[in-house]
Tab-separated table of C-alpha atoms in Angstrom:
chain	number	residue	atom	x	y	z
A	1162	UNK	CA	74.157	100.108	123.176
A	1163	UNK	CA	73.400	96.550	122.602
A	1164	UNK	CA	69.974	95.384	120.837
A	1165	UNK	CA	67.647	93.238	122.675
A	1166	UNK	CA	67.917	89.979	120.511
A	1167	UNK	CA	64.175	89.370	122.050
A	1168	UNK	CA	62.872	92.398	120.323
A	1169	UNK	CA	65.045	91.701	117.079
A	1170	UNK	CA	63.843	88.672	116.568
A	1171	UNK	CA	60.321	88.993	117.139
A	1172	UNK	CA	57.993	88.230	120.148
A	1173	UNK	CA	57.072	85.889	122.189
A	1174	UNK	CA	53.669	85.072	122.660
A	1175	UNK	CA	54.546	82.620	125.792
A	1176	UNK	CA	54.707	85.753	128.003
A	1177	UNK	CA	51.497	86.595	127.995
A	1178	UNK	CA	50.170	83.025	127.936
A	1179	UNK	CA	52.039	81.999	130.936
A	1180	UNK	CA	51.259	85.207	132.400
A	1181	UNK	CA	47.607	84.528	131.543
A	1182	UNK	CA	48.241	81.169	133.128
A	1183	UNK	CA	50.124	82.420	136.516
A	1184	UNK	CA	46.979	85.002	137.169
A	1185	UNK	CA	44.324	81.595	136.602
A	1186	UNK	CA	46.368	80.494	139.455
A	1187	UNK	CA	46.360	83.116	141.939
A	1188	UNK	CA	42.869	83.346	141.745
A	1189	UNK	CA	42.372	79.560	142.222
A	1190	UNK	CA	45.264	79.344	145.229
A	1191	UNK	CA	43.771	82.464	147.294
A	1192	UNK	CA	40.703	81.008	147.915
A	1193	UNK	CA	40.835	78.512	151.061
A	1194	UNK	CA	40.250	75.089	151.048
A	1195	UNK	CA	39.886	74.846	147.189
A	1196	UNK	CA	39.982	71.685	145.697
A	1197	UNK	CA	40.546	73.384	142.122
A	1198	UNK	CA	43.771	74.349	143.466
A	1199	UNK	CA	45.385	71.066	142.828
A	1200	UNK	CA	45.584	71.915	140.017
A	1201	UNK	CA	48.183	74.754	140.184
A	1202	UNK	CA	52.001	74.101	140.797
A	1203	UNK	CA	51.452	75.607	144.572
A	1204	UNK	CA	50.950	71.773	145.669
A	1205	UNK	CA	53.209	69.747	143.575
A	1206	UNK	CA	56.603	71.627	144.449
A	1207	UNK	CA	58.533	74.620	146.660
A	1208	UNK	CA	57.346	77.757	144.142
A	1209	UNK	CA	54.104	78.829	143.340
A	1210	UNK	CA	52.581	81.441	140.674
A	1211	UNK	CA	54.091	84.310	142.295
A	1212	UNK	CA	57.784	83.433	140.597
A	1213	UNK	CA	56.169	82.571	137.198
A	1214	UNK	CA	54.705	85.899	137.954
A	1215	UNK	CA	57.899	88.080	139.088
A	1216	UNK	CA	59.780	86.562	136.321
A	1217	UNK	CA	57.738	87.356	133.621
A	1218	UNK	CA	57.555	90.965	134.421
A	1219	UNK	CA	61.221	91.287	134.835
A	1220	UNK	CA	61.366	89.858	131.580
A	1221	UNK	CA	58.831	91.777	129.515
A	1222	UNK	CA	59.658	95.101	131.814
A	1223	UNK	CA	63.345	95.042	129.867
A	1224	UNK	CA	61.332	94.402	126.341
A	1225	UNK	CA	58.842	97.302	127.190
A	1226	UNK	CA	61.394	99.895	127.643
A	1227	UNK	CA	65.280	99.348	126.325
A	1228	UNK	CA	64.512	100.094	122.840
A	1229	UNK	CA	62.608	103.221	124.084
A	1230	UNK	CA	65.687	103.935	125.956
A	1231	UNK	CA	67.910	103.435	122.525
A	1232	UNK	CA	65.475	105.316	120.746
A	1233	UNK	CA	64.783	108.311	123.157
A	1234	UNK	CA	67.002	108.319	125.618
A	1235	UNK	CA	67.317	107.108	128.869
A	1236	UNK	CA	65.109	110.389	130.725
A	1237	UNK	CA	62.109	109.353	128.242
A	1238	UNK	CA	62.319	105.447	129.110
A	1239	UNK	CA	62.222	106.473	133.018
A	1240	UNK	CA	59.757	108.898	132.805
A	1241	UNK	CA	57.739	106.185	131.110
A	1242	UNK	CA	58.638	103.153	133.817
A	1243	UNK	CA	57.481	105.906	136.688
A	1244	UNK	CA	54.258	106.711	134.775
A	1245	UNK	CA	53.694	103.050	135.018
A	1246	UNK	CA	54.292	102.743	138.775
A	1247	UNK	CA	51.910	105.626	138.988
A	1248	UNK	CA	49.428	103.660	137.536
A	1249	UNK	CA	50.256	100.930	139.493
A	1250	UNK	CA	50.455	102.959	142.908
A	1251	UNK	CA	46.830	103.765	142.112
A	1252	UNK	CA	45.302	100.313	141.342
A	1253	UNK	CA	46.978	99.069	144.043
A	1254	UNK	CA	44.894	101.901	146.821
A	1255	UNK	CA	41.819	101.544	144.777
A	1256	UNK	CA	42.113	97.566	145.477
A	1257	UNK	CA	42.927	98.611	149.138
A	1258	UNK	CA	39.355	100.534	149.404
A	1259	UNK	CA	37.585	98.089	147.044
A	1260	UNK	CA	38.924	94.723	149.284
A	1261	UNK	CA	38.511	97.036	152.544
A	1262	UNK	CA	34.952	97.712	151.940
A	1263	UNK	CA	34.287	94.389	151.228
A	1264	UNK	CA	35.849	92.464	153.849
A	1265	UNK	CA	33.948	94.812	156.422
A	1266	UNK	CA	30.387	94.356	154.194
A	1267	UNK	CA	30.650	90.787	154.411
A	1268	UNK	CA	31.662	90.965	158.540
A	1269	UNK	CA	28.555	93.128	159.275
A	1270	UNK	CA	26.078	91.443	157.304
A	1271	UNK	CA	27.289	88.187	158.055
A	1272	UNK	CA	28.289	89.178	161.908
A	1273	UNK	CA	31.706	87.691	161.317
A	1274	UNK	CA	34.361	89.684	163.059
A	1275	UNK	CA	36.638	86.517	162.895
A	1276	UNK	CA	36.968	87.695	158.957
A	1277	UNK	CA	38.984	91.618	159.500
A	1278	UNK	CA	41.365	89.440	162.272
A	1279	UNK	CA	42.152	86.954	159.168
A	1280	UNK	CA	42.472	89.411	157.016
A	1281	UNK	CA	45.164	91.409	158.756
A	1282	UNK	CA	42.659	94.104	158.929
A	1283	UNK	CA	42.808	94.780	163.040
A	1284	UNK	CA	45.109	97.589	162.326
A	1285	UNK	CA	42.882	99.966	160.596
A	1286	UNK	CA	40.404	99.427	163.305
A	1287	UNK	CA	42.404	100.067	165.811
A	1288	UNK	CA	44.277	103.779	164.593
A	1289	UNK	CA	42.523	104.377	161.296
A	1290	UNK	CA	44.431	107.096	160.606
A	1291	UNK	CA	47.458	105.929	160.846
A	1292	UNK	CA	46.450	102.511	158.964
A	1293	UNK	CA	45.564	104.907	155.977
A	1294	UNK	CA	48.710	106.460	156.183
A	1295	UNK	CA	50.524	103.263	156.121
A	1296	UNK	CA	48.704	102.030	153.474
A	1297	UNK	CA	49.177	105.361	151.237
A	1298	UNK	CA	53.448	104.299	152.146
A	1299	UNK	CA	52.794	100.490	150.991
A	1300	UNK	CA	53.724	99.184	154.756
A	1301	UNK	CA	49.922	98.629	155.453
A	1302	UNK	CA	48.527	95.843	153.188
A	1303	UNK	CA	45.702	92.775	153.725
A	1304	UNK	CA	46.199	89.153	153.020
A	1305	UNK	CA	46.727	88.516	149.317
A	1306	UNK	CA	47.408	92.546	148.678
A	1307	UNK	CA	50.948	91.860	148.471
A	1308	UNK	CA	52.273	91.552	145.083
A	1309	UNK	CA	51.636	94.727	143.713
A	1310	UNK	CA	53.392	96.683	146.324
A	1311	UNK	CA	56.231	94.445	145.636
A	1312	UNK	CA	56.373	95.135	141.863
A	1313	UNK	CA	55.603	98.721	142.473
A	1314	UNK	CA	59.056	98.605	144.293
A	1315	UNK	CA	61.336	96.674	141.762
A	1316	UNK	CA	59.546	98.756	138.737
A	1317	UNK	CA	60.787	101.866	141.201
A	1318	UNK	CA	64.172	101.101	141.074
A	1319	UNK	CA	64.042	99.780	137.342
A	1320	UNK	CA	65.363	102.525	135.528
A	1321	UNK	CA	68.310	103.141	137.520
A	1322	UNK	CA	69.186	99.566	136.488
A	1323	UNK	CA	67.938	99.356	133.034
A	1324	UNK	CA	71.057	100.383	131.704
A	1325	UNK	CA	73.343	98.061	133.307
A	1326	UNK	CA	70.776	95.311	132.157
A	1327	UNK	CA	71.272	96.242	128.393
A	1328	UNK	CA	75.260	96.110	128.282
A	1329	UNK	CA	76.279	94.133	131.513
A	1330	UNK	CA	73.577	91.366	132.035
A	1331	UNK	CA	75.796	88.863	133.867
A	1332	UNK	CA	77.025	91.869	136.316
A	1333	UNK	CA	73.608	92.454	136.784
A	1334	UNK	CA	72.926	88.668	137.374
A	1335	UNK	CA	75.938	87.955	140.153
A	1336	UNK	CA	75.119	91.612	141.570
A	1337	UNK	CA	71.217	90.938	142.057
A	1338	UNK	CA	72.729	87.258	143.690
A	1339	UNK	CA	74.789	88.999	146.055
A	1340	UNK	CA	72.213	91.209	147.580
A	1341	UNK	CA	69.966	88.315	147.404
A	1342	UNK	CA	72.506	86.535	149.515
A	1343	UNK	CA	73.470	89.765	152.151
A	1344	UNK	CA	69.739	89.468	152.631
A	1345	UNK	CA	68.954	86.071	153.652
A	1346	UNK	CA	71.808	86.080	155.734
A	1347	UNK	CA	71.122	89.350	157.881
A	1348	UNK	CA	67.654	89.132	157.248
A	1349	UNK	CA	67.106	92.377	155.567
A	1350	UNK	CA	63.644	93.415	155.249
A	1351	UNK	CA	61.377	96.578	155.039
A	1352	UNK	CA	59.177	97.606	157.607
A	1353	UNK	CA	55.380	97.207	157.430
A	1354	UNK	CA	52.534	98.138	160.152
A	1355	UNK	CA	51.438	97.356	162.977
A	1356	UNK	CA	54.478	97.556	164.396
A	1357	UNK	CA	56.687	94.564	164.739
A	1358	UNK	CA	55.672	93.225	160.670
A	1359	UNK	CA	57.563	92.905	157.677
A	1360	UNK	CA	57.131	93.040	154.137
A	1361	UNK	CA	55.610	89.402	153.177
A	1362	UNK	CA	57.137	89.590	149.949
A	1363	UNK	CA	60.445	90.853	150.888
A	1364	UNK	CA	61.923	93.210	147.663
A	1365	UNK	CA	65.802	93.129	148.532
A	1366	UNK	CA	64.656	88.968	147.958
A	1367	UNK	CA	62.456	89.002	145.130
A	1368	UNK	CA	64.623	91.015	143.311
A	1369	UNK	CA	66.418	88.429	142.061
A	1370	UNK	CA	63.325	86.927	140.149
A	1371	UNK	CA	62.801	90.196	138.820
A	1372	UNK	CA	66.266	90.399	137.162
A	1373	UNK	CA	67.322	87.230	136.622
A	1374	UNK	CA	64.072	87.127	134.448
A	1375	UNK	CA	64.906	90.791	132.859
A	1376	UNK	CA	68.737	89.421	132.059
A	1377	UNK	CA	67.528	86.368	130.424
A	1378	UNK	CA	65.832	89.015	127.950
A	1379	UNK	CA	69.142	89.813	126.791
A	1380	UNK	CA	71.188	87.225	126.938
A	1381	UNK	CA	68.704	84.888	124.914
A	1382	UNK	CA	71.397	83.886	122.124
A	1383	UNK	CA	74.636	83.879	124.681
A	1384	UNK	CA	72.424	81.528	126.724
A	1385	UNK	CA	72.132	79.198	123.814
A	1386	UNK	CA	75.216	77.426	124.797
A	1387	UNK	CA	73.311	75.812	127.785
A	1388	UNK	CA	71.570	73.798	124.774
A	1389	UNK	CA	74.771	71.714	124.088
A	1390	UNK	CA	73.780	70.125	127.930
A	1391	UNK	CA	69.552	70.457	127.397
A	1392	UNK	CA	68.896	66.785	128.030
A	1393	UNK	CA	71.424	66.249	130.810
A	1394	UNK	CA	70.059	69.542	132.312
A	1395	UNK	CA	66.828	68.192	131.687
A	1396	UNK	CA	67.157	65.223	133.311
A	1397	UNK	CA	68.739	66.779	136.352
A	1398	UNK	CA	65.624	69.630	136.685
A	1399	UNK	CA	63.192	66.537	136.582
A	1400	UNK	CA	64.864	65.024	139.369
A	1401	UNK	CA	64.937	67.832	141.116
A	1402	UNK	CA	61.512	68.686	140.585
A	1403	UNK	CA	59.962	65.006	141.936
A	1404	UNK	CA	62.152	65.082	144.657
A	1405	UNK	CA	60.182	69.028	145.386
A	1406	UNK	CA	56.842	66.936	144.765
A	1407	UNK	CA	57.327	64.441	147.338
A	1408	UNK	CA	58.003	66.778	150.218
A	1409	UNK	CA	55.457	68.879	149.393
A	1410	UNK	CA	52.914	66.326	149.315
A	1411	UNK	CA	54.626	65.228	152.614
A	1412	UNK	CA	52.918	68.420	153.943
A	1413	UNK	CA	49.514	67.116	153.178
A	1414	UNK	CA	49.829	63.705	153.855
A	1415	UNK	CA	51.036	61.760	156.949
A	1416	UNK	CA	51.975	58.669	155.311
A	1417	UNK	CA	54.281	60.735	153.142
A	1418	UNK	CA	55.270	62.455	155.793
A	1419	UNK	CA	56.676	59.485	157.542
A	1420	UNK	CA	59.020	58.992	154.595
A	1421	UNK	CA	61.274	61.963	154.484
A	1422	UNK	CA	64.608	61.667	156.750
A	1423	UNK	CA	65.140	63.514	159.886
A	1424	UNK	CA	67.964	64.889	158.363
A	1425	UNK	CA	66.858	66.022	154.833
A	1426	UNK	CA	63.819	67.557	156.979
A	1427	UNK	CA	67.043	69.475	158.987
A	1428	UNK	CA	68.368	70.542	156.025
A	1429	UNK	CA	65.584	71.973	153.809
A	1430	UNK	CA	63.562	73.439	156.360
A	1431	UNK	CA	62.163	76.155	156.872
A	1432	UNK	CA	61.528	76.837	153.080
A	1433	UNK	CA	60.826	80.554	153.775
A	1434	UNK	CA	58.861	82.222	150.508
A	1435	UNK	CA	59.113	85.986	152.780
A	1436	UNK	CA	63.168	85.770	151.534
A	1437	UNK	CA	62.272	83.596	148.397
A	1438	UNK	CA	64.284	80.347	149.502
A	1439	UNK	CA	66.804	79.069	147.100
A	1440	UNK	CA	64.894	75.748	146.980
A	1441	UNK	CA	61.707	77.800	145.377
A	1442	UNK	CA	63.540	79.433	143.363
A	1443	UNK	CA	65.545	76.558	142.245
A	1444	UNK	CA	62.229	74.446	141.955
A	1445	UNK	CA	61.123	77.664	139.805
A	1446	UNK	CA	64.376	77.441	137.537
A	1447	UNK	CA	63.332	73.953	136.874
A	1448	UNK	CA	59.962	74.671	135.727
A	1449	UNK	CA	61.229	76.874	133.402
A	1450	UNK	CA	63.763	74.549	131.704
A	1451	UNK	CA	61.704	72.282	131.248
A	1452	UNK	CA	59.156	74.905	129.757
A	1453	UNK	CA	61.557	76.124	127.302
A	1454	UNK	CA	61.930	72.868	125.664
A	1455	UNK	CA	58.782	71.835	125.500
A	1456	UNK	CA	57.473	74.859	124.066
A	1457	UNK	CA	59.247	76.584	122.100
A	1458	UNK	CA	58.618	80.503	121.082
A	1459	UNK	CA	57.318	79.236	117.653
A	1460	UNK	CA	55.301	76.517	118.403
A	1461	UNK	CA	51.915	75.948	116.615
A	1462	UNK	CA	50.086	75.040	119.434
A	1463	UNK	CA	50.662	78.532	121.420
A	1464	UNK	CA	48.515	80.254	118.707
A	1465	UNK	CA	45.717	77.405	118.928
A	1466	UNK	CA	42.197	79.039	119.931
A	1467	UNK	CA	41.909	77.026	123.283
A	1468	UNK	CA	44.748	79.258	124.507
A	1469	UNK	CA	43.340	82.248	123.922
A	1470	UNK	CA	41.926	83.104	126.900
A	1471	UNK	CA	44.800	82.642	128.687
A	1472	UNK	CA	46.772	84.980	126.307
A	1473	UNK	CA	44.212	87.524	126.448
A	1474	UNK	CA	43.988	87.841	130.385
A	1475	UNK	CA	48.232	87.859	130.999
A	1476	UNK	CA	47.894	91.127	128.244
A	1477	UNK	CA	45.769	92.845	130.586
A	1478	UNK	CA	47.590	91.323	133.381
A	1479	UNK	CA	47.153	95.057	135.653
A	1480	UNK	CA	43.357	94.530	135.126
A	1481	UNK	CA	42.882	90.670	136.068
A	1482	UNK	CA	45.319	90.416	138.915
A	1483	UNK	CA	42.867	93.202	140.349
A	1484	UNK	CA	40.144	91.570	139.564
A	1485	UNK	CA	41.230	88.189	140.735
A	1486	UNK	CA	41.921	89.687	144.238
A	1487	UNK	CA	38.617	91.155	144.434
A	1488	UNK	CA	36.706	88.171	143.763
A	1489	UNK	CA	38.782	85.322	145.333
A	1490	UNK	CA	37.463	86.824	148.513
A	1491	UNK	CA	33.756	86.793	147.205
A	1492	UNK	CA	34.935	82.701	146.681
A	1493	UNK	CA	35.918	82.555	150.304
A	1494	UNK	CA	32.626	83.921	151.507
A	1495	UNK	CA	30.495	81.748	149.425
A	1496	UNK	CA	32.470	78.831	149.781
A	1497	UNK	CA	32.283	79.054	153.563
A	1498	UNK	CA	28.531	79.608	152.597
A	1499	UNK	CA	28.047	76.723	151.347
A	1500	UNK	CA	30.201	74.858	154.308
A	1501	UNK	CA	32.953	74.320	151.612
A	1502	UNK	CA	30.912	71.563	149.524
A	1503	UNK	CA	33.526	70.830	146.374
A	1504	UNK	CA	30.427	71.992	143.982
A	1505	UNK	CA	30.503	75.123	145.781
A	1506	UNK	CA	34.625	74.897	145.278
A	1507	UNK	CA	34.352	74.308	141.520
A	1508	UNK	CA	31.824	76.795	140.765
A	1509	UNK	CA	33.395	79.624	141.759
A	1510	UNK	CA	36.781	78.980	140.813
A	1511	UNK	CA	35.226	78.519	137.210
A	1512	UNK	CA	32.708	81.172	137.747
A	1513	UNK	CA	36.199	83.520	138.984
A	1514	UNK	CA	37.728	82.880	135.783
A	1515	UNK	CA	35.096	83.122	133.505
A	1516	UNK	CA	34.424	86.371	134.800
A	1517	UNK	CA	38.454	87.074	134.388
A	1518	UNK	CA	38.181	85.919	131.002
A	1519	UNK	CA	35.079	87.927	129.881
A	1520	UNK	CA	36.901	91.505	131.601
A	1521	UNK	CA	39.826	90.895	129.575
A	1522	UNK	CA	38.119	90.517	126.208
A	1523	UNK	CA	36.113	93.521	127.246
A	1524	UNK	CA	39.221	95.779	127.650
A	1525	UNK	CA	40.769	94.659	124.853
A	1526	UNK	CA	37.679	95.606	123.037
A	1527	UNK	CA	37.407	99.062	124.657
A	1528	UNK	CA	40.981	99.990	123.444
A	1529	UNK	CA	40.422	98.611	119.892
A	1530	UNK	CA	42.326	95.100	120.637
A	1531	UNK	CA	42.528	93.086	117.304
A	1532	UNK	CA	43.436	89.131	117.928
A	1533	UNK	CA	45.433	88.238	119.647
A	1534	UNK	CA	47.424	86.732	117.030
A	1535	UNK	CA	48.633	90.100	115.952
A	1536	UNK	CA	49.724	91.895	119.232
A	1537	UNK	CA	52.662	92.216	121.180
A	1538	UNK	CA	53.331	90.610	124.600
A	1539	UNK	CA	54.120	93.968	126.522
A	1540	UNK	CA	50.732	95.611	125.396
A	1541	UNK	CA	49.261	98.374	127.206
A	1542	UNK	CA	47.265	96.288	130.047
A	1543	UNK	CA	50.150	94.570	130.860
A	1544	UNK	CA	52.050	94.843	134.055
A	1545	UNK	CA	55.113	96.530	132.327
C-alpha cells in the first residue's frame, strides 16, 4: 500500500489555519445584512467558505485514517471513520434542539412568527412528529444546519473509498468527476421534508470537493509537475478570479450590473451552489493555487502568534462550527435589534468570534492541548 507523502513528510499546519479561517467566515456570512462580511471571499467571487471547508476535510479525512488503515487494517480504520460520524450524527441533533429552541424563544418573546417561516421551521409546526423523524433521517434541517448533514454523508461513504484513494487517486479523481457530471445533468438529488425539498447541499455534488481535496493528499509529489507551469497557471487563475469578482459585484451593484453582456449573463447563469457549479468550484481551484504559492507548508509566518487563533479554532473545528451556528442567529436577533446599525454589525461579528476563539482555547485546555506549535492538523476536535 502506498505511503501518504503528506504524513511522511510532516504536517501541515495550513489545514487547520485555513480551516480556522473558513469557520471565521461562516459565522460572519450567516448573519444578514453584515457589513463584516465583506470581508470574506462570499462577495468577491462564485465560492464561498463552504468549499475551503469541504476541501479541507477531504483532505485531512485521508491523513486521519490511511496510515491507521496500513497499520491496522482496513476494519479498524472504518470502525474509527463511523465512530466519527457518530459523533457527528449527535452534534448535529443536539444543534437541531439547541437552534430549535432558540429560534422559537426569540419568536415568543419577541412575537415574531415571521422568524420559524425564515427559518424553514413551518414543518415541525405543522406535523411535529414527523418533522422529528425527518430530522433524526437528516432530510429535516433549518437554514444554515446544512453542512454537517452533508459531511456526515461523504464521511459515511469514506471508508468504502479510502482504499481506492491510497493506490488509485486519479481513478478516484475522474470517477468522483463523472458522478459529479451524471448529477448535474439529471439533477440527482436526495430527498428532504416537507415534501417537494431537496438536499441544499446536494452530496452526489459536493462529493467532488470532498475527494478531489482527499486525492490531492496523496498525490502531493506527482502533482509537483504542475510547478514547471506555476506562473502561467498563476496568471491564468488571477484572471479568472477578477473576471469572478466583477460579476459578483455585478450582483450588488447596478452600475456593474449594466456592464456584463447579455450573452456572458446567458452563459454563466444560473451559478447553482445546491449542485456546486463548475464556475464555484473552478473559482475555488483558483483560490487555492494561488494559496499554495503564496504560502507555502513551511513558511515562517504560519507559526507567527497573530495566527494562532485561527489555528486553534480549525483544530476544534466540530466544536466552533457548532458554536458559530448557534450564535450567528443570536447576531441576527440583535442586529435586527438594533435596526441593523453597522456598530451593532461589527460588534457581534467580533463579539461571535471572540467567543469562538475563547471556546477553542478552552477545549484545548480541557484535553491537555500544548501549543499549537507542537500538534498535528487532524487532532481530536477536528472534523476528521
Amino acid at each position: 500500500m502506498a505511503v501518504l507523502p503528506v504524513i511522511a513528510s510532516g504536517r501541515d499546519i495550513r489545514l487547520d489555519l485555513f480551516r480556522g479561517l473558513a469557520l471565521w467566515f461562516i459565522f460572519v456570512d450567516h448573519i444578514p445584512t453584515n457589513i463584516v462580511s465583506w470581508l470574506t471571499v462570499r462577495n468577491y467571487g462564485f465560492s464561498d467558505a463552504t468549499e475551503i471547508f469541504v476541501f479541507i476535510s477531504g483532505y485531512t479525512a485521508v491523513i486521519a485514517y490511511a496510515r491507521m488503515m496500513e497499520r491496522e487494517g482496513w476494519v479498524r480504520a472504518a470502525a474509527r471513520i463511523y465512530r466519527r460520524v457518530w459523533q457527528l450524527y449527535v452534534a448535529h441533533i443536539l444543534l437541531f434542539v439547541a437552534f430549535t429552541a432558540q429560534v422559537a424563544w426569540v419568536s415568543i418573546a419577541r412575537d415574531t412568527p415571521s422568524l420559524i417561516d425564515e427559518m424553514e421551521l413551518l414543518g415541525f409546526g405543522q406535523n411535529p412528529y414527523q418533522a422529528i423523524l425527518e430530522a433524526a433521517l437528516l432530510k429535516f434541517r433549518p437554514v444554515n444546519l446544512d453542512v454537517l448533514p452533508l459531511y456526515i454523508v461523504l464521511l459515511a461513504a469514506f471508508p468504502f473509498v479510502l482504499p481506492a484513494i491510497v493506490r488509485w487517486p486519479l481513478a478516484v479523481i475522474a470517477v468522483s468527476l463523472g458522478l459529479y457530471g451524471v448529477t448535474c445533468h439529471y439533477s440527482w438529488n436526495l430527498p428532504a421534508y416537507p415534501d417537494g425539498k431537496v438536499w441544499y447541499f446536494n452530496p452526489m455534488a459536493w462529493q467532488v470537493v470532498f475527494y478531489v481535496g482527499a486525492c490531492c493528499a496523496v498525490l502531493g509529489k506527482e502533482l509537483a509537475w504542475l510547478d514547471r507551469i506555476r506562473w502561467p497557471l498563476a496568471v491564468l487563475a488571477i484572471l479568472y478570479l477578477l473576471f469572478s469578482a466583477f460579476i459578483a459585484l455585478s450582483w450588488h451593484y447596478n452600475s456593474i450590473e449594466r456592464l456584463v453582456p447579455a450573452w456572458v449573463a446567458r452563459v454563466i447563469y444560473p451559478i447553482d451552489k445546491t449542485n456546486i457549479d463548475i464556475l464555484r468550484f473552478m473559482h475555488f481551484l483558483a483560490i487555492a493555487w494561488l494559496v499554495r504559492m503564496a504560502v507555502p507548508a513551511n513558511a515562517s509566518v504560519l507559526k507567527w502568534r497573530a495566527f494562532e487563533p485561527f489555528r486553534r479554532c480549525g483544530e476544534q473545528s466540530l466544536l466552533i462550527f457548532c458554536l458559530g451556528t448557534f450564535l450567528a442567529l443570536s447576531g441576527q436577533v440583535i442586529v435586527s435589534h438594533f435596526e441593523e446599525s453597522l456598530l451593532s454589525q461589527i460588534g457581534v461579528s467580533v463579539g461571535g468570534i471572540v467567543i469562538m476563539c475563547c471556546a477553542a482555547y478552552m477545549a484545548a485546555w480541557f484535553k491537555g492541548g500544548g501549543p499549537t506549535r507542537g500538534r498535528t492538523p487532524t487532532t481530536a476536535g477536528a472534523m476528521p
